[in-house]
Structure formats: structure tokens, C-alpha cells
PDB file of C-alpha atoms in Angstrom:
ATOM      1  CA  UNK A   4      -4.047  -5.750  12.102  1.00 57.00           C
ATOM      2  CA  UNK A   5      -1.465  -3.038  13.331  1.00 61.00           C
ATOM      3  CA  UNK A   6      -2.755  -0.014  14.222  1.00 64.00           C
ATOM      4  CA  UNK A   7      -0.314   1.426  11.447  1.00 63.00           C
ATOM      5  CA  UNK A   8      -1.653  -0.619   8.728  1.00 63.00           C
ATOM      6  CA  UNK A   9      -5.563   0.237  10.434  1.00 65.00           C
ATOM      7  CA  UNK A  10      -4.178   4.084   9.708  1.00 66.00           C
ATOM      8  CA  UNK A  11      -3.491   2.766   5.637  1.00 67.00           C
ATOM      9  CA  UNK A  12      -6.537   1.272   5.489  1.00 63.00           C
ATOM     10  CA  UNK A  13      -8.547   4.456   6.302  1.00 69.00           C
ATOM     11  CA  UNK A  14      -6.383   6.433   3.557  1.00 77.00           C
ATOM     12  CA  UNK A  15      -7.274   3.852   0.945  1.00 79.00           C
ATOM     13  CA  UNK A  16     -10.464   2.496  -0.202  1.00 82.00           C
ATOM     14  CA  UNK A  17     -10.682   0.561  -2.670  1.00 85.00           C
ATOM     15  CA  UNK A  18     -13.121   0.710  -5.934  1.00 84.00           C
ATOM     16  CA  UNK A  19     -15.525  -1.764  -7.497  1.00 87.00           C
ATOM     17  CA  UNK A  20     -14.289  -5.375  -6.489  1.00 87.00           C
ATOM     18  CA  UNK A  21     -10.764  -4.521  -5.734  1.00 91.00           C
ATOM     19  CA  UNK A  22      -9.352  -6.363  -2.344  1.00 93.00           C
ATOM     20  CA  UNK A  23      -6.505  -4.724  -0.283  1.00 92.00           C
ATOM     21  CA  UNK A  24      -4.572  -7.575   1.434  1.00 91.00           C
ATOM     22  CA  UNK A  25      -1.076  -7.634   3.702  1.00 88.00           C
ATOM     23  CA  UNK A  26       0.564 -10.533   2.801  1.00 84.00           C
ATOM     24  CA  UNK A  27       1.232 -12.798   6.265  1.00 81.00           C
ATOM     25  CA  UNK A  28       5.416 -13.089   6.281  1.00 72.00           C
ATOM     26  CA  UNK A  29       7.299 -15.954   4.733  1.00 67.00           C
ATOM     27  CA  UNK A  30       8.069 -18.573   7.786  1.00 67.00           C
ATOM     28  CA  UNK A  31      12.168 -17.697   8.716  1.00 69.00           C
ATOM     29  CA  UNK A  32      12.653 -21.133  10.624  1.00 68.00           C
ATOM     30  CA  UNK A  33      11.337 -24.865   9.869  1.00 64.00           C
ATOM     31  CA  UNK A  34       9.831 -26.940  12.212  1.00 73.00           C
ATOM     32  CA  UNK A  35      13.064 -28.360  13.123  1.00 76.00           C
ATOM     33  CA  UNK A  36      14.355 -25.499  14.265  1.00 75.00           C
ATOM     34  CA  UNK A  37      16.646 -24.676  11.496  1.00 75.00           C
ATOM     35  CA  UNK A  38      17.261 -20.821   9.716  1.00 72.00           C
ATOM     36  CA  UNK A  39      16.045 -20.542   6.249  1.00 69.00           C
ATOM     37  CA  UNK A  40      18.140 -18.087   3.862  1.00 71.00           C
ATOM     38  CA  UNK A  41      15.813 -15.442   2.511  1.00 66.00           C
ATOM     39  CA  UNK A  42      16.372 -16.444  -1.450  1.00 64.00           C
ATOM     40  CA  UNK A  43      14.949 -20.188  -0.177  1.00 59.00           C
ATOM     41  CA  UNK A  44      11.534 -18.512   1.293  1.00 59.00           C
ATOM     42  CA  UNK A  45       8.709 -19.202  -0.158  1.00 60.00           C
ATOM     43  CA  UNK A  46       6.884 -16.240  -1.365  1.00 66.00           C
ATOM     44  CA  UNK A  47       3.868 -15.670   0.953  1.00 71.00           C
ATOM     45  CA  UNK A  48       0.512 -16.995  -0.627  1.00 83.00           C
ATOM     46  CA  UNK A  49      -1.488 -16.153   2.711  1.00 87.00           C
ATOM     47  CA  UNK A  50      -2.848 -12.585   3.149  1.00 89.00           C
ATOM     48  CA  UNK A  51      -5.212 -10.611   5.685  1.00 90.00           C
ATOM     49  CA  UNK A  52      -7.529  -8.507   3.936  1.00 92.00           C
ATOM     50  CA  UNK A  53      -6.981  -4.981   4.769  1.00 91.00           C
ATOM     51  CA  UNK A  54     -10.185  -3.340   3.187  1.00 90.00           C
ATOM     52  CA  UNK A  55     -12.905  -4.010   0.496  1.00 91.00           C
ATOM     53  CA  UNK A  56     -14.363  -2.028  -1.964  1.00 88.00           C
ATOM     54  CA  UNK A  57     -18.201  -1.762  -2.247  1.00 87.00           C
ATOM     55  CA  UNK A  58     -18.841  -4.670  -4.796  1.00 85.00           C
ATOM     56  CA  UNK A  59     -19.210  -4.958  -8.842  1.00 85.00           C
ATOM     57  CA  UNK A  60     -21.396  -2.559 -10.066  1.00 86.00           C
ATOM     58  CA  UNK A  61     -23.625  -4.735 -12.159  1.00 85.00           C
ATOM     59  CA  UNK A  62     -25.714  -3.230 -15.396  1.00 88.00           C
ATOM     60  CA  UNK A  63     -29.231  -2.243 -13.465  1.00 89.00           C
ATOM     61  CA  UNK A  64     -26.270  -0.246 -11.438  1.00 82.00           C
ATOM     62  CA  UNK A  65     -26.594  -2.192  -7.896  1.00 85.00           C
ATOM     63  CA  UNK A  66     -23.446  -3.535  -6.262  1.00 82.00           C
ATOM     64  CA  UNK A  67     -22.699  -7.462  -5.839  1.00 86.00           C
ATOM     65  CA  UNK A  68     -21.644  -8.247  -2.481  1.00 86.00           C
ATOM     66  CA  UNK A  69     -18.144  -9.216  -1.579  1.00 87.00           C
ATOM     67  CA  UNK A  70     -17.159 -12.781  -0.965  1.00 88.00           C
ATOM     68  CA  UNK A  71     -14.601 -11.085   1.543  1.00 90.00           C
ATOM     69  CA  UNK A  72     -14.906  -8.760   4.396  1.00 89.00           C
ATOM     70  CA  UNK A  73     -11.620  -7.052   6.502  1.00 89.00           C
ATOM     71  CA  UNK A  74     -10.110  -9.582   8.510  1.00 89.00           C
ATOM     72  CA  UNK A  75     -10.543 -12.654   6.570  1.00 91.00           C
ATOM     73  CA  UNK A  76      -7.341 -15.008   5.290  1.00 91.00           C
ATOM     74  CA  UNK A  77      -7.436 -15.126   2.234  1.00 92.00           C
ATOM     75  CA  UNK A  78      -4.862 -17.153  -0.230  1.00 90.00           C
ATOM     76  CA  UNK A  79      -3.634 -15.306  -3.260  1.00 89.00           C
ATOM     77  CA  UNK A  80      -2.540 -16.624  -6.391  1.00 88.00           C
ATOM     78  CA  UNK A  81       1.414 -17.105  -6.674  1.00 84.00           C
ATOM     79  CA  UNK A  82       1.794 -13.915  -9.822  1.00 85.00           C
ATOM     80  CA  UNK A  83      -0.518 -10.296  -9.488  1.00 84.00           C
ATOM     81  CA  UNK A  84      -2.686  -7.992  -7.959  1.00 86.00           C
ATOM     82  CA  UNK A  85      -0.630  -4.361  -7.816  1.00 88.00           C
ATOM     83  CA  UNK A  86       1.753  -3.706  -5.357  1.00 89.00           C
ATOM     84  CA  UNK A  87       1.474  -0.491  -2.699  1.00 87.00           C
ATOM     85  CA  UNK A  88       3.471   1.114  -0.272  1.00 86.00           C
ATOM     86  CA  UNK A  89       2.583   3.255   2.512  1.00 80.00           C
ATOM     87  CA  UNK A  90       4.444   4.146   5.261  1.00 79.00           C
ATOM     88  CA  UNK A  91       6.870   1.617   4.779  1.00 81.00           C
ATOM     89  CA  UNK A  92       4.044  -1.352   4.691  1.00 83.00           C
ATOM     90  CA  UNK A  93       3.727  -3.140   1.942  1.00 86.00           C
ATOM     91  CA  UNK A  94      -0.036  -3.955   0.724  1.00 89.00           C
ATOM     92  CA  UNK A  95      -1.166  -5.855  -2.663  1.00 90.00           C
ATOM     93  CA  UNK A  96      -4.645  -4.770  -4.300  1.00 92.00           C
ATOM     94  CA  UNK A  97      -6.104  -7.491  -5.668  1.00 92.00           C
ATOM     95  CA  UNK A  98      -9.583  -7.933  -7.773  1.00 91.00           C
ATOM     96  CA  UNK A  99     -11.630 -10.100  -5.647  1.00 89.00           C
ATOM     97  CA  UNK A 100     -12.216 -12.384  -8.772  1.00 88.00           C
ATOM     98  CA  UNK A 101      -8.187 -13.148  -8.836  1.00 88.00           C
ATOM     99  CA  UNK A 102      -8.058 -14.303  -4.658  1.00 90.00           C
ATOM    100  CA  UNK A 103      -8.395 -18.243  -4.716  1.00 88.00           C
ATOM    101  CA  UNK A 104      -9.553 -19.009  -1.618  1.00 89.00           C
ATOM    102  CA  UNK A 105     -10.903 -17.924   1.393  1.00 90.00           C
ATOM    103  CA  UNK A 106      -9.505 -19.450   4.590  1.00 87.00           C
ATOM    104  CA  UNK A 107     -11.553 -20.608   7.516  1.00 87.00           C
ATOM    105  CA  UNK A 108     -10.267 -21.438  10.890  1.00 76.00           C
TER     106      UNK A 108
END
């Protein structure tokens, strides 16, 4: 994480079970070697989680853990979550029930 996206992350926290990911940048070459155009990209699917909020507040009023913590990969689904910008970065909030999967390496 950049130290100007660490910066964003202080400056928003998220609420309840909201997520805030950067999405990882759409891949500008193939293997082969060859250029791809930006309107053939494929929109990024693959994020870094930027910050968590505390949980779902359940009934009884205690918080659910989160399935994510900052730093994880995470892969997002291919339409919403709410767009931000910051500082010229560009973050997504998510709820933490709308991120597929969780990516371990």
C-alpha cells in the first residue's frame, strides 16, 4: 500500500461491514509481449483492501467479525460497491457481504 493511499485510509473509516478496497490495475501487456488498447482491458476484479469497518452490528448489539482484514486480495464482483476519490486515488467501498472471494497466496 502507498504511503498516499495509507494517508486515505486514516481519513476514512468505514461503518458496519463496509470494505474499502484499491482495485489492483488492469494488465497493459500480454504475456507475449504485446500492448493492449485501454477499451480491450479488462476491468480489474482484484482489489487490496484498504480498511475495514468494525463488523455487523447484530440485534443483542455486538459486532460480527470481518472475514477481511487490511491487506488481504480480495476479488470483487464485476458491477458495485460506491466509487471514491481522494487525492486523485481511486478507492471502491464495498459491503463485505458483496466481495466474492478472498485470495490466498
Amino acid at each position: 500500500m502507498s504511503g498516499a493511499v495509507a494517508g486515505i485510509a486514516k481519513r476514512i473509516v468505514p461503518l458496519f461491514d463496509r470494505v474499502l478496497v484499491q482495485r489492483i490495475a488492469a494488465e497493459t501487456k500480454s504475456k507475449g509481449g504485446i500492448l493492449i488498447p485501454e477499451k480491450a482491458q479488462a476491468k480489474g476484479l482484484e482489489a487490496t483492501v484498504v480498511a475495514v469497518g468494525p463488523g455487523l452490528r447484530t440485534e443483542a448489539g455486538n459486532h460480527l467479525p470481518m472475514a477481511v482484514a487490511v491487506g488481504d486480495r480480495v476479488l470483487l464482483p464485476e458491477f458495485g460497491g460506491a466509487k471514491v476519490e481522494m487525492d486523485g486515488t481511486e478507492l471502491h467501498l464495498f459491503r463485505e457481504s458483496d466481495i466474492v472471494a478472498k485470495i490466498n497466496e
